[in-house]
PDB file of C-alpha atoms in Angstrom:
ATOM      1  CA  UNK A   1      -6.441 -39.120 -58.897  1.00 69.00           C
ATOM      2  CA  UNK A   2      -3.579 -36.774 -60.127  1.00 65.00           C
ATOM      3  CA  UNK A   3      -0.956 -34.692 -57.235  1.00 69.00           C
ATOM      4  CA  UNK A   4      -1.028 -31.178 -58.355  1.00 62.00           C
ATOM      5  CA  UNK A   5       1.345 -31.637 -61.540  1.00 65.00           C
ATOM      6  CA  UNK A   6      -0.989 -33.426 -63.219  1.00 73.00           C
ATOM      7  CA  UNK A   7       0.713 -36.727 -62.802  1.00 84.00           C
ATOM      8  CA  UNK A   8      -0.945 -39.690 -61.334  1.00 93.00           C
ATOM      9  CA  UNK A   9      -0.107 -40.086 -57.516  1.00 97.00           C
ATOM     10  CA  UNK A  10       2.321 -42.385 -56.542  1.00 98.00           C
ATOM     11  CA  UNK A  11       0.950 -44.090 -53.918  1.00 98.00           C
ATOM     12  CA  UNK A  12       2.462 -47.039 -51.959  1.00 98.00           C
ATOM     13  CA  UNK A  13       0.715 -49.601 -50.102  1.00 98.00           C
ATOM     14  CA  UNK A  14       1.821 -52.382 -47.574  1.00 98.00           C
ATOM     15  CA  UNK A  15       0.148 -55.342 -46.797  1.00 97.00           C
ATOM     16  CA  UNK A  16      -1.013 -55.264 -50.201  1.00 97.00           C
ATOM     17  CA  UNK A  17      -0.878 -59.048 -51.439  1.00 95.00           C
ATOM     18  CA  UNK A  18      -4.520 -59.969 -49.442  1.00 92.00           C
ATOM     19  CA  UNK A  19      -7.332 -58.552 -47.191  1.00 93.00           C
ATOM     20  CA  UNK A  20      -7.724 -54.580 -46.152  1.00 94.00           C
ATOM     21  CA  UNK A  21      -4.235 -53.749 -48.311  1.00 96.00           C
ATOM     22  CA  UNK A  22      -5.272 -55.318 -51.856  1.00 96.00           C
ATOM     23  CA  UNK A  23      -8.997 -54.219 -51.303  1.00 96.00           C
ATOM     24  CA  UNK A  24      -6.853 -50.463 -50.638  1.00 98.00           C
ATOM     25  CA  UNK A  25      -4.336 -51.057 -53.647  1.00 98.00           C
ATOM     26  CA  UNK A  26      -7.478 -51.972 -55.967  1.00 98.00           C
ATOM     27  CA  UNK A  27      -8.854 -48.982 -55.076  1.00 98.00           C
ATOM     28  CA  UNK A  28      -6.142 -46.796 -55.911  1.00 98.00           C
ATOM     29  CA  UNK A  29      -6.057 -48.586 -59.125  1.00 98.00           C
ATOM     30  CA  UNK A  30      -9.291 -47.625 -60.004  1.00 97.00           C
ATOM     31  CA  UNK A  31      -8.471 -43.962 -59.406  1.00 97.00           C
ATOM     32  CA  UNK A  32      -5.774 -43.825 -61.922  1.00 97.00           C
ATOM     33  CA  UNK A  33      -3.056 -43.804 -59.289  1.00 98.00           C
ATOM     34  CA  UNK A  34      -0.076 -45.499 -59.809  1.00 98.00           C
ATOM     35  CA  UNK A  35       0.485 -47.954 -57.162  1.00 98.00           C
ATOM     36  CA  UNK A  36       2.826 -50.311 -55.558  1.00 98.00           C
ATOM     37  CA  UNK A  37       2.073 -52.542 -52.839  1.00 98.00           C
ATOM     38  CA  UNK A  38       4.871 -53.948 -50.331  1.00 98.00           C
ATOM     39  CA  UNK A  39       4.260 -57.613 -49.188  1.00 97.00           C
ATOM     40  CA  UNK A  40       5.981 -60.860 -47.939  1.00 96.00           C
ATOM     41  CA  UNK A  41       3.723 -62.849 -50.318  1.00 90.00           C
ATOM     42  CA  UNK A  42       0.384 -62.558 -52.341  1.00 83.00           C
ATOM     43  CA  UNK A  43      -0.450 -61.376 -55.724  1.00 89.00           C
ATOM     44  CA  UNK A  44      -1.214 -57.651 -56.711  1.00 88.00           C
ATOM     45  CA  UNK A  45      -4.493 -56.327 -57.337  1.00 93.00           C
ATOM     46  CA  UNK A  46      -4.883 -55.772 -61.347  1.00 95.00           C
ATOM     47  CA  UNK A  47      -2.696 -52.721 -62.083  1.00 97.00           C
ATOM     48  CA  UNK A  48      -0.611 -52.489 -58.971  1.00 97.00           C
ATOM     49  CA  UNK A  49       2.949 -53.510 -59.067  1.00 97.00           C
ATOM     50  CA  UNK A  50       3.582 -55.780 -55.935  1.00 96.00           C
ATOM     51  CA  UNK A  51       7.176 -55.060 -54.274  1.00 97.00           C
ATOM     52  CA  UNK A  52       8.265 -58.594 -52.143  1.00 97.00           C
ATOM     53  CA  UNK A  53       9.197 -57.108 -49.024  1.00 97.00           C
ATOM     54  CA  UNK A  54       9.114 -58.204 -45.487  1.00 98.00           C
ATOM     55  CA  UNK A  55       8.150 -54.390 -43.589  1.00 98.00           C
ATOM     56  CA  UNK A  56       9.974 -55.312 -40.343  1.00 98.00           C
ATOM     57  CA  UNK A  57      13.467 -55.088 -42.264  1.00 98.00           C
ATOM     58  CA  UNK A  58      14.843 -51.706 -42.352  1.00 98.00           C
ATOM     59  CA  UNK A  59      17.201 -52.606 -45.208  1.00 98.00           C
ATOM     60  CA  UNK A  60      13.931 -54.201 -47.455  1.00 98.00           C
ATOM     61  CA  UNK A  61      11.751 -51.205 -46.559  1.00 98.00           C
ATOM     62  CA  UNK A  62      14.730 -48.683 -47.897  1.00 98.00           C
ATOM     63  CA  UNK A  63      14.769 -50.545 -50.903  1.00 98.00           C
ATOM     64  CA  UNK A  64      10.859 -51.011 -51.583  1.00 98.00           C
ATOM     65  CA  UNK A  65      10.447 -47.154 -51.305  1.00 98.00           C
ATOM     66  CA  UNK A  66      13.081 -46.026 -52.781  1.00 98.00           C
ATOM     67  CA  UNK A  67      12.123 -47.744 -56.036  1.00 98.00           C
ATOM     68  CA  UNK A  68       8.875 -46.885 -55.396  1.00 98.00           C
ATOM     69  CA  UNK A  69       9.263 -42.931 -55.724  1.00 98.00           C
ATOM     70  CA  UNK A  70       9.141 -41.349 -58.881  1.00 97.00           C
ATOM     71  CA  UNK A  71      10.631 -38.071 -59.718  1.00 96.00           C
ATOM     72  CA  UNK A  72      11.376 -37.751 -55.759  1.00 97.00           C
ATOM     73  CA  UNK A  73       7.937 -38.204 -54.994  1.00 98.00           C
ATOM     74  CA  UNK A  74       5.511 -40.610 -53.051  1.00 98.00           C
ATOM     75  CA  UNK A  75       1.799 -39.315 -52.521  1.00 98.00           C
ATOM     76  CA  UNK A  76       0.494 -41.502 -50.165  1.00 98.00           C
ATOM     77  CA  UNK A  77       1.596 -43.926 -47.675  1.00 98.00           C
ATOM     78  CA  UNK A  78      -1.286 -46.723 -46.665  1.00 98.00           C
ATOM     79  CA  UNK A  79       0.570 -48.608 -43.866  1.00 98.00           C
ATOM     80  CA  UNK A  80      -1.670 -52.013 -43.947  1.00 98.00           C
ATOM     81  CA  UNK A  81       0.960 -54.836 -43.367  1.00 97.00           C
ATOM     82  CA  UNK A  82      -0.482 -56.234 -39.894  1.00 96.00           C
ATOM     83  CA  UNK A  83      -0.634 -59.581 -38.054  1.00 95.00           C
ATOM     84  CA  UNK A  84      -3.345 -60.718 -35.774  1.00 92.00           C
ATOM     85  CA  UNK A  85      -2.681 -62.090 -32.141  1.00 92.00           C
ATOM     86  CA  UNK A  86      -5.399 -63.937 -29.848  1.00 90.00           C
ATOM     87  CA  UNK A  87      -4.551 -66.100 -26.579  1.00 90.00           C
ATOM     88  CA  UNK A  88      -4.687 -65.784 -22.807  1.00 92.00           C
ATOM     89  CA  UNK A  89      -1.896 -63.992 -21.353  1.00 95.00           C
ATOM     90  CA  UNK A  90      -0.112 -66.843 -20.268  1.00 96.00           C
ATOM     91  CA  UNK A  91       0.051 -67.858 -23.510  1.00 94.00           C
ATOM     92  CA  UNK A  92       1.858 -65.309 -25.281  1.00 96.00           C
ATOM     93  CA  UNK A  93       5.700 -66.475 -25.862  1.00 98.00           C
ATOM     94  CA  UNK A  94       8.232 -63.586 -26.283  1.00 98.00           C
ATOM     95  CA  UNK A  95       8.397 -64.531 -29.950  1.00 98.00           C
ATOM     96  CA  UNK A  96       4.460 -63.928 -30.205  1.00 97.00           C
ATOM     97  CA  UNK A  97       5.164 -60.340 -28.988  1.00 98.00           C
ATOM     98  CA  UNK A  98       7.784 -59.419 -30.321  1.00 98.00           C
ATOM     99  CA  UNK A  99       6.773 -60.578 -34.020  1.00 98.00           C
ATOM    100  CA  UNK A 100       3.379 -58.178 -33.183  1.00 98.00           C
ATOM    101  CA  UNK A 101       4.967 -54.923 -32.446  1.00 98.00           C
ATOM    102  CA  UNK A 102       7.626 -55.821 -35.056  1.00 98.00           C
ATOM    103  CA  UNK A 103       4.925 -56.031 -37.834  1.00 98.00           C
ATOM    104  CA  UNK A 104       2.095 -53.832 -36.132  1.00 98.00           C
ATOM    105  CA  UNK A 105       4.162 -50.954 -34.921  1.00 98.00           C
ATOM    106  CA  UNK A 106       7.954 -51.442 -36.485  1.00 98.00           C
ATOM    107  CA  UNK A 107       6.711 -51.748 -39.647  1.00 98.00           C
ATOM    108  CA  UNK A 108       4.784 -48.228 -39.668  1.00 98.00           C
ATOM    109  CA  UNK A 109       7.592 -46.820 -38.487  1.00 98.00           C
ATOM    110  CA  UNK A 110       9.734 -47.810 -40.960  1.00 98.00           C
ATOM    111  CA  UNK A 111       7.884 -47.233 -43.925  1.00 98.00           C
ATOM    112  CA  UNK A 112       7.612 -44.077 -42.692  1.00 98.00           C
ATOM    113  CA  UNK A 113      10.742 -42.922 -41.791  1.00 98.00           C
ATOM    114  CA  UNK A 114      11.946 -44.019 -45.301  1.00 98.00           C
ATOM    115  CA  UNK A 115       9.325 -42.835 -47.173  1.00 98.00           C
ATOM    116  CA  UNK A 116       9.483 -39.120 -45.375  1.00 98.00           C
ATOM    117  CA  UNK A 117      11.719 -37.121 -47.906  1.00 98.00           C
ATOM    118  CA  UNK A 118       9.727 -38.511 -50.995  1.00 98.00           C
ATOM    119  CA  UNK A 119       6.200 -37.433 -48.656  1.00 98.00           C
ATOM    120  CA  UNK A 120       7.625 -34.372 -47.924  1.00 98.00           C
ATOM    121  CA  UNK A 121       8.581 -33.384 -51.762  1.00 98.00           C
ATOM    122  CA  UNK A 122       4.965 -34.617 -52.554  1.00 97.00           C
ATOM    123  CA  UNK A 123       3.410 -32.771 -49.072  1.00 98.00           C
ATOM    124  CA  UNK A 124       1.829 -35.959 -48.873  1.00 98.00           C
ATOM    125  CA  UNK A 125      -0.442 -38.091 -46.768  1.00 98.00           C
ATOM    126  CA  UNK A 126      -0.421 -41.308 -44.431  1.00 98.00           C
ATOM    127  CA  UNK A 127      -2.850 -43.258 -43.127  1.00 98.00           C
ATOM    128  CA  UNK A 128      -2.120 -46.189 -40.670  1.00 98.00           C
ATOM    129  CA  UNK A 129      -4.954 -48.924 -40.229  1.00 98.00           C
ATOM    130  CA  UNK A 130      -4.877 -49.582 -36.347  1.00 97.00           C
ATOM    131  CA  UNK A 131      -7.682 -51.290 -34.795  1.00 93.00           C
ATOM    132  CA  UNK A 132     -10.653 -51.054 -32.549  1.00 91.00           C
ATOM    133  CA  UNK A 133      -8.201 -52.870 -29.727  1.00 89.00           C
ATOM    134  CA  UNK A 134      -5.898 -49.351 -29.827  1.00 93.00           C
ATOM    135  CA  UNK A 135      -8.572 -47.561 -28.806  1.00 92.00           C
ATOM    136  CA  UNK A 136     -10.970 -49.168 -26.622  1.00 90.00           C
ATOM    137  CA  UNK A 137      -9.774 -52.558 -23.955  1.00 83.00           C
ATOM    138  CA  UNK A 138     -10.240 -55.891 -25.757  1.00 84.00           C
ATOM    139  CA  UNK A 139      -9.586 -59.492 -23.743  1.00 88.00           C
ATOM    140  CA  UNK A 140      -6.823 -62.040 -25.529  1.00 90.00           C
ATOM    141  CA  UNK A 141      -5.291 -59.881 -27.364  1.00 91.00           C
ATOM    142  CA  UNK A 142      -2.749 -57.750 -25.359  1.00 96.00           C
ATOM    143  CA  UNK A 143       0.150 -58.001 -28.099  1.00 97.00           C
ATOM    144  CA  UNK A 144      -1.986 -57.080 -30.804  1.00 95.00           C
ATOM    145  CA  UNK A 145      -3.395 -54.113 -28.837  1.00 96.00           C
ATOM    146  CA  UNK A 146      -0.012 -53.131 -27.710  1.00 97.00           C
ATOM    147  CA  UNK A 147       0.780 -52.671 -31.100  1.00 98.00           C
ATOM    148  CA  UNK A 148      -1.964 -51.399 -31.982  1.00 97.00           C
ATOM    149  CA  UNK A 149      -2.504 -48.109 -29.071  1.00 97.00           C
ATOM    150  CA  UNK A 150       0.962 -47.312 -30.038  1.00 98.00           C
ATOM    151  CA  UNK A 151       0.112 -46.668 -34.026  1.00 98.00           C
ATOM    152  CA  UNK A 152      -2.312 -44.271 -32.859  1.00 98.00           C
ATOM    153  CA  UNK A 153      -0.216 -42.536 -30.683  1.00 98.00           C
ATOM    154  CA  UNK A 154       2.712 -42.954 -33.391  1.00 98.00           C
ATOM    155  CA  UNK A 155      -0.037 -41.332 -35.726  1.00 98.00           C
ATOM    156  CA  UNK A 156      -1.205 -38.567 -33.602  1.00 98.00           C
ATOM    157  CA  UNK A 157       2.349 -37.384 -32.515  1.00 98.00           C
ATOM    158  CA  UNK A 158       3.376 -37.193 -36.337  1.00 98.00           C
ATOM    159  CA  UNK A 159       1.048 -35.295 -37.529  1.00 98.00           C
ATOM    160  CA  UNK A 160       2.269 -32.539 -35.202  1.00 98.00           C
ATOM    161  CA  UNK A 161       5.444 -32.767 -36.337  1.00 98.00           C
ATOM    162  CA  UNK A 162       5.115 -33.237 -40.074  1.00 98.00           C
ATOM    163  CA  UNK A 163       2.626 -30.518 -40.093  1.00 98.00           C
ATOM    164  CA  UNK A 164       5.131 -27.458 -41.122  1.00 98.00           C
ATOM    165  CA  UNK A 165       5.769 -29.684 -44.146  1.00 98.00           C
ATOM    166  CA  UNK A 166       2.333 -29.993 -45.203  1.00 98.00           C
ATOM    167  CA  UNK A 167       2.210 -33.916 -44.527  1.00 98.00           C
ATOM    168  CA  UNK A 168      -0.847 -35.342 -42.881  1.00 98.00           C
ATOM    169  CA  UNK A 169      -0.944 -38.508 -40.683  1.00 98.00           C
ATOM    170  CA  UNK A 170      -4.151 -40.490 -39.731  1.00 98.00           C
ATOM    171  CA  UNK A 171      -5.152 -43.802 -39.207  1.00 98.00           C
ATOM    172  CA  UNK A 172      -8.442 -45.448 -39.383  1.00 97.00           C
ATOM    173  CA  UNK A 173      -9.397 -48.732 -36.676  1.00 94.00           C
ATOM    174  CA  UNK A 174     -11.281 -50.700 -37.497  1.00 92.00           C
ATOM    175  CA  UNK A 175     -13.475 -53.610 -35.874  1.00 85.00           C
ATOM    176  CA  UNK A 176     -14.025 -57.021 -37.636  1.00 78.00           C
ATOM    177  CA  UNK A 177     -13.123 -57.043 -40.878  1.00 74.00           C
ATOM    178  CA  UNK A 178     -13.598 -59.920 -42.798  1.00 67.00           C
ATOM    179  CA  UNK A 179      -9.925 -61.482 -43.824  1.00 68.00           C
ATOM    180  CA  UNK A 180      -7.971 -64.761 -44.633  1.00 68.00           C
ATOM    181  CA  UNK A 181      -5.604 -63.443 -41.515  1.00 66.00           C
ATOM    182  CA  UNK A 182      -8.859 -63.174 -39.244  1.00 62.00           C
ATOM    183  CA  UNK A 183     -10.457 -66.106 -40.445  1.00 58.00           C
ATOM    184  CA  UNK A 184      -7.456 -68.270 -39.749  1.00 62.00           C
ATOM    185  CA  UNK A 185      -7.240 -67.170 -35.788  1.00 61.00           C
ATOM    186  CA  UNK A 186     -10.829 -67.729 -35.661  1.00 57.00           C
ATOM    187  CA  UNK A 187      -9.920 -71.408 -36.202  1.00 57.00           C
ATOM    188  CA  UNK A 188      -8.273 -71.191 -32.982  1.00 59.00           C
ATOM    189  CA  UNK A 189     -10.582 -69.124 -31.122  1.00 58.00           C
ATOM    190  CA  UNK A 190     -11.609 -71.634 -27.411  1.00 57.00           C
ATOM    191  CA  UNK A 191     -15.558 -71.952 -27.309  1.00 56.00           C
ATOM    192  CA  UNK A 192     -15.680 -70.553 -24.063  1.00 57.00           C
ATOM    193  CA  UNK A 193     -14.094 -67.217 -25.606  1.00 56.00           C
ATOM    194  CA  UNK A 194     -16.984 -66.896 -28.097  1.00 47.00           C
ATOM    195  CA  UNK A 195     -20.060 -65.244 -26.376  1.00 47.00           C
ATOM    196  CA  UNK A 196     -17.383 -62.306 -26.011  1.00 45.00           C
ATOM    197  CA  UNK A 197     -15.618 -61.998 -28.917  1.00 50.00           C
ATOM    198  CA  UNK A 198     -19.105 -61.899 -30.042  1.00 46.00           C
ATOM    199  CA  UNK A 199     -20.195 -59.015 -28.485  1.00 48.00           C
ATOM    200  CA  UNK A 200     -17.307 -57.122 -30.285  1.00 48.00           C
ATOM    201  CA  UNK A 201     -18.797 -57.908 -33.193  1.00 47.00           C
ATOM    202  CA  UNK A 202     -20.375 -54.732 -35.784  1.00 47.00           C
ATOM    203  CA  UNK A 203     -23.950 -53.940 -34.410  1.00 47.00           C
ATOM    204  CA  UNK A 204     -24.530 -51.792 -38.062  1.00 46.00           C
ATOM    205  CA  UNK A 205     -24.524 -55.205 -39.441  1.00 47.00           C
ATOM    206  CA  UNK A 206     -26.336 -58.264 -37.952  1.00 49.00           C
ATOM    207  CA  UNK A 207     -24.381 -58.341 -34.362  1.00 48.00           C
ATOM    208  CA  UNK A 208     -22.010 -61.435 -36.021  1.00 50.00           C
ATOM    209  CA  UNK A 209     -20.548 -60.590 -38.724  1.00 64.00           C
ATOM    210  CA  UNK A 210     -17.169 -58.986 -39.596  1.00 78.00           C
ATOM    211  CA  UNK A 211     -17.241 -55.893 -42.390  1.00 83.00           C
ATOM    212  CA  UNK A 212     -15.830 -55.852 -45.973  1.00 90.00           C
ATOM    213  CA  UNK A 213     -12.326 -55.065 -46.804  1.00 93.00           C
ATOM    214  CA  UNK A 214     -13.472 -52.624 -49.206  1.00 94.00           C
ATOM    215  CA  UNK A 215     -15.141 -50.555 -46.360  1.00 93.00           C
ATOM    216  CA  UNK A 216     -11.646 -50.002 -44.963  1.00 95.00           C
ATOM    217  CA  UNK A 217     -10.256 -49.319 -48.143  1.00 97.00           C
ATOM    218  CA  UNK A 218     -12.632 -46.306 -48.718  1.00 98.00           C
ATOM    219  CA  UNK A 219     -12.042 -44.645 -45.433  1.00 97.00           C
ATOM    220  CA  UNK A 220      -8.434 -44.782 -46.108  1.00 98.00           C
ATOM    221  CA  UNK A 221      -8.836 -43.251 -49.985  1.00 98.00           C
ATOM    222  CA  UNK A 222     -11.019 -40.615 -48.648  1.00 98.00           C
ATOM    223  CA  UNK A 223      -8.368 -39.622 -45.645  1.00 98.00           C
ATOM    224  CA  UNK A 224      -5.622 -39.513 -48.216  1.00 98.00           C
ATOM    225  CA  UNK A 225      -7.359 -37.248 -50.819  1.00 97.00           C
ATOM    226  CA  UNK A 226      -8.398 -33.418 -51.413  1.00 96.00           C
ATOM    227  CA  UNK A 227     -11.124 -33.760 -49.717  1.00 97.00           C
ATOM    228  CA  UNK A 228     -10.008 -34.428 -46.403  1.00 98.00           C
ATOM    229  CA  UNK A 229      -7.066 -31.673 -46.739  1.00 97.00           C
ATOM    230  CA  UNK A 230      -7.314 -30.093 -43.183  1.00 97.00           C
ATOM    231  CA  UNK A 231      -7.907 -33.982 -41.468  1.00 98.00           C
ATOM    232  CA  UNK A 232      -4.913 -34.552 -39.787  1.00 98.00           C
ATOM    233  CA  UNK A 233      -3.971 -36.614 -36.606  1.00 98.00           C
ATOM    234  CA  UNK A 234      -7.391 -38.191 -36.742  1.00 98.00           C
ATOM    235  CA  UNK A 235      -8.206 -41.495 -35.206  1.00 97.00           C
ATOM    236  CA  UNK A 236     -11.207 -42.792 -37.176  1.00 96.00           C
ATOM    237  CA  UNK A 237     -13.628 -45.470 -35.655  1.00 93.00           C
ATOM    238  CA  UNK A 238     -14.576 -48.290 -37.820  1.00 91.00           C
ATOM    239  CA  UNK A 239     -16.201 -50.307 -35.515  1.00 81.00           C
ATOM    240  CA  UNK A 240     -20.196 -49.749 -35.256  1.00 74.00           C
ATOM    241  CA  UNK A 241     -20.111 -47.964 -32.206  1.00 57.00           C
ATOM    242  CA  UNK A 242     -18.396 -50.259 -30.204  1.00 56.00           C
ATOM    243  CA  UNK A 243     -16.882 -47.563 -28.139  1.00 53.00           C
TER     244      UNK A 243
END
């Protein structure tokens, strides 16, 4: 796609080196945008530029999006850097929480706050990838939904107040999504968990399994183009009607 210069967006994406991010980065790609994806590790999607950067360090972020603007600009801001959490209360050590909401919910903020003069040169657009677990109670995974129900509300309350500048904010959730991070916590998941995690599962597909990254990825290229121009502050379900 092209902003309304002519030029291809710039379009920045974190989380980009796996999963939902370089399914969203590939995407871009394809539209002609130019596109750099933030990530601690990973390789880019063909035609993305991946940016080493760790989105819980203020200093890293600065730099990442600062060299990722060009001619003042940034068009869009996909904020898909996440971690996954699963255990019993009891189980959660302070460093389990606090590396959650430092990746989940610091990072978005961040990335945000640095990228907001370039967004607001472009009028621009975010979109945050929360999860089903920010919107709806899930068991085992209070960190994670911590994290989570506070990018939605981070979401909602900035697109009233980036509105007057013409930036939009929204943020998709999604259910299972089929990922290296997810499938590795599965490995951990105690048998007597399963018949509920279960139940979470996507009842569009066969009641087990998780969706395709790319499914994300489109909801979050259609919520950052033309098309959805007066969508802002929107929490969209990805989650087959699980609540």
């Amino acid at each position: 796609m092209t902003a309304a210069d002519g030029a291809p967006r710039v379009v920045v994406v974190t989380g980009a080196g796996s999963g939902i991010g370089a399914a969203t980065a590939a995407a871009f790609v394809e539209l002609g945008d130019r596109v750099v994806g933030l990530d601690v590790a990973g390789t880019a999607p063909a035609g993305a530029e991946l940016v080493t950067c760790d989105v819980t360090d203020r200093a890293a972020v600065t730099a990442a999006i600062d060299g990722a603007a060009v001619d003042g600009r940034i068009d869009v801001l996909a904020n898909v850097a996440g971690i996954p959490q699963f255990g019993r209360l009891e189980t959660i050590t302070e460093d389990v929480w606090d590396r959650t909401l430092a990746v989940d919910l610091k990072g978005p903020f961040l990335t945000m706050q640095a990228a907001l003069p370039y967004l607001r040169t472009a009028r621009g657009s975010v979109v945050n990838v929360a999860s089903v677990a920010g919107r709806i109670p899930n068991p085992y995974v209070a960190a994670y939904a911590a994290a989570k129900g506070g990018l939605v509300h981070l979401t909602r309350s900035l697109a009233m107040e980036l509105a007057p500048d013409g930036i939009r904010v929204n943020c998709v959730c999604p259910g299972g999504v089929d990922t290296p991070l997810v499938a590795e916590v599965a490995k951990s998941y105690p048998s007597d968990l399963h018949p509920r995690l279960t139940d979470r599962m996507n009842p569009l597909l066969d009641g087990t399994s998780f969706m395709p990254p790319a499914e994300v990825a489109a909801s979050i290229v259609y919520l950052s183009s033309a098309a959805a121009g007066y969508i802002s502050g929107a929490v969209l379900a990805l989650d087959g009607m699980q609540g």
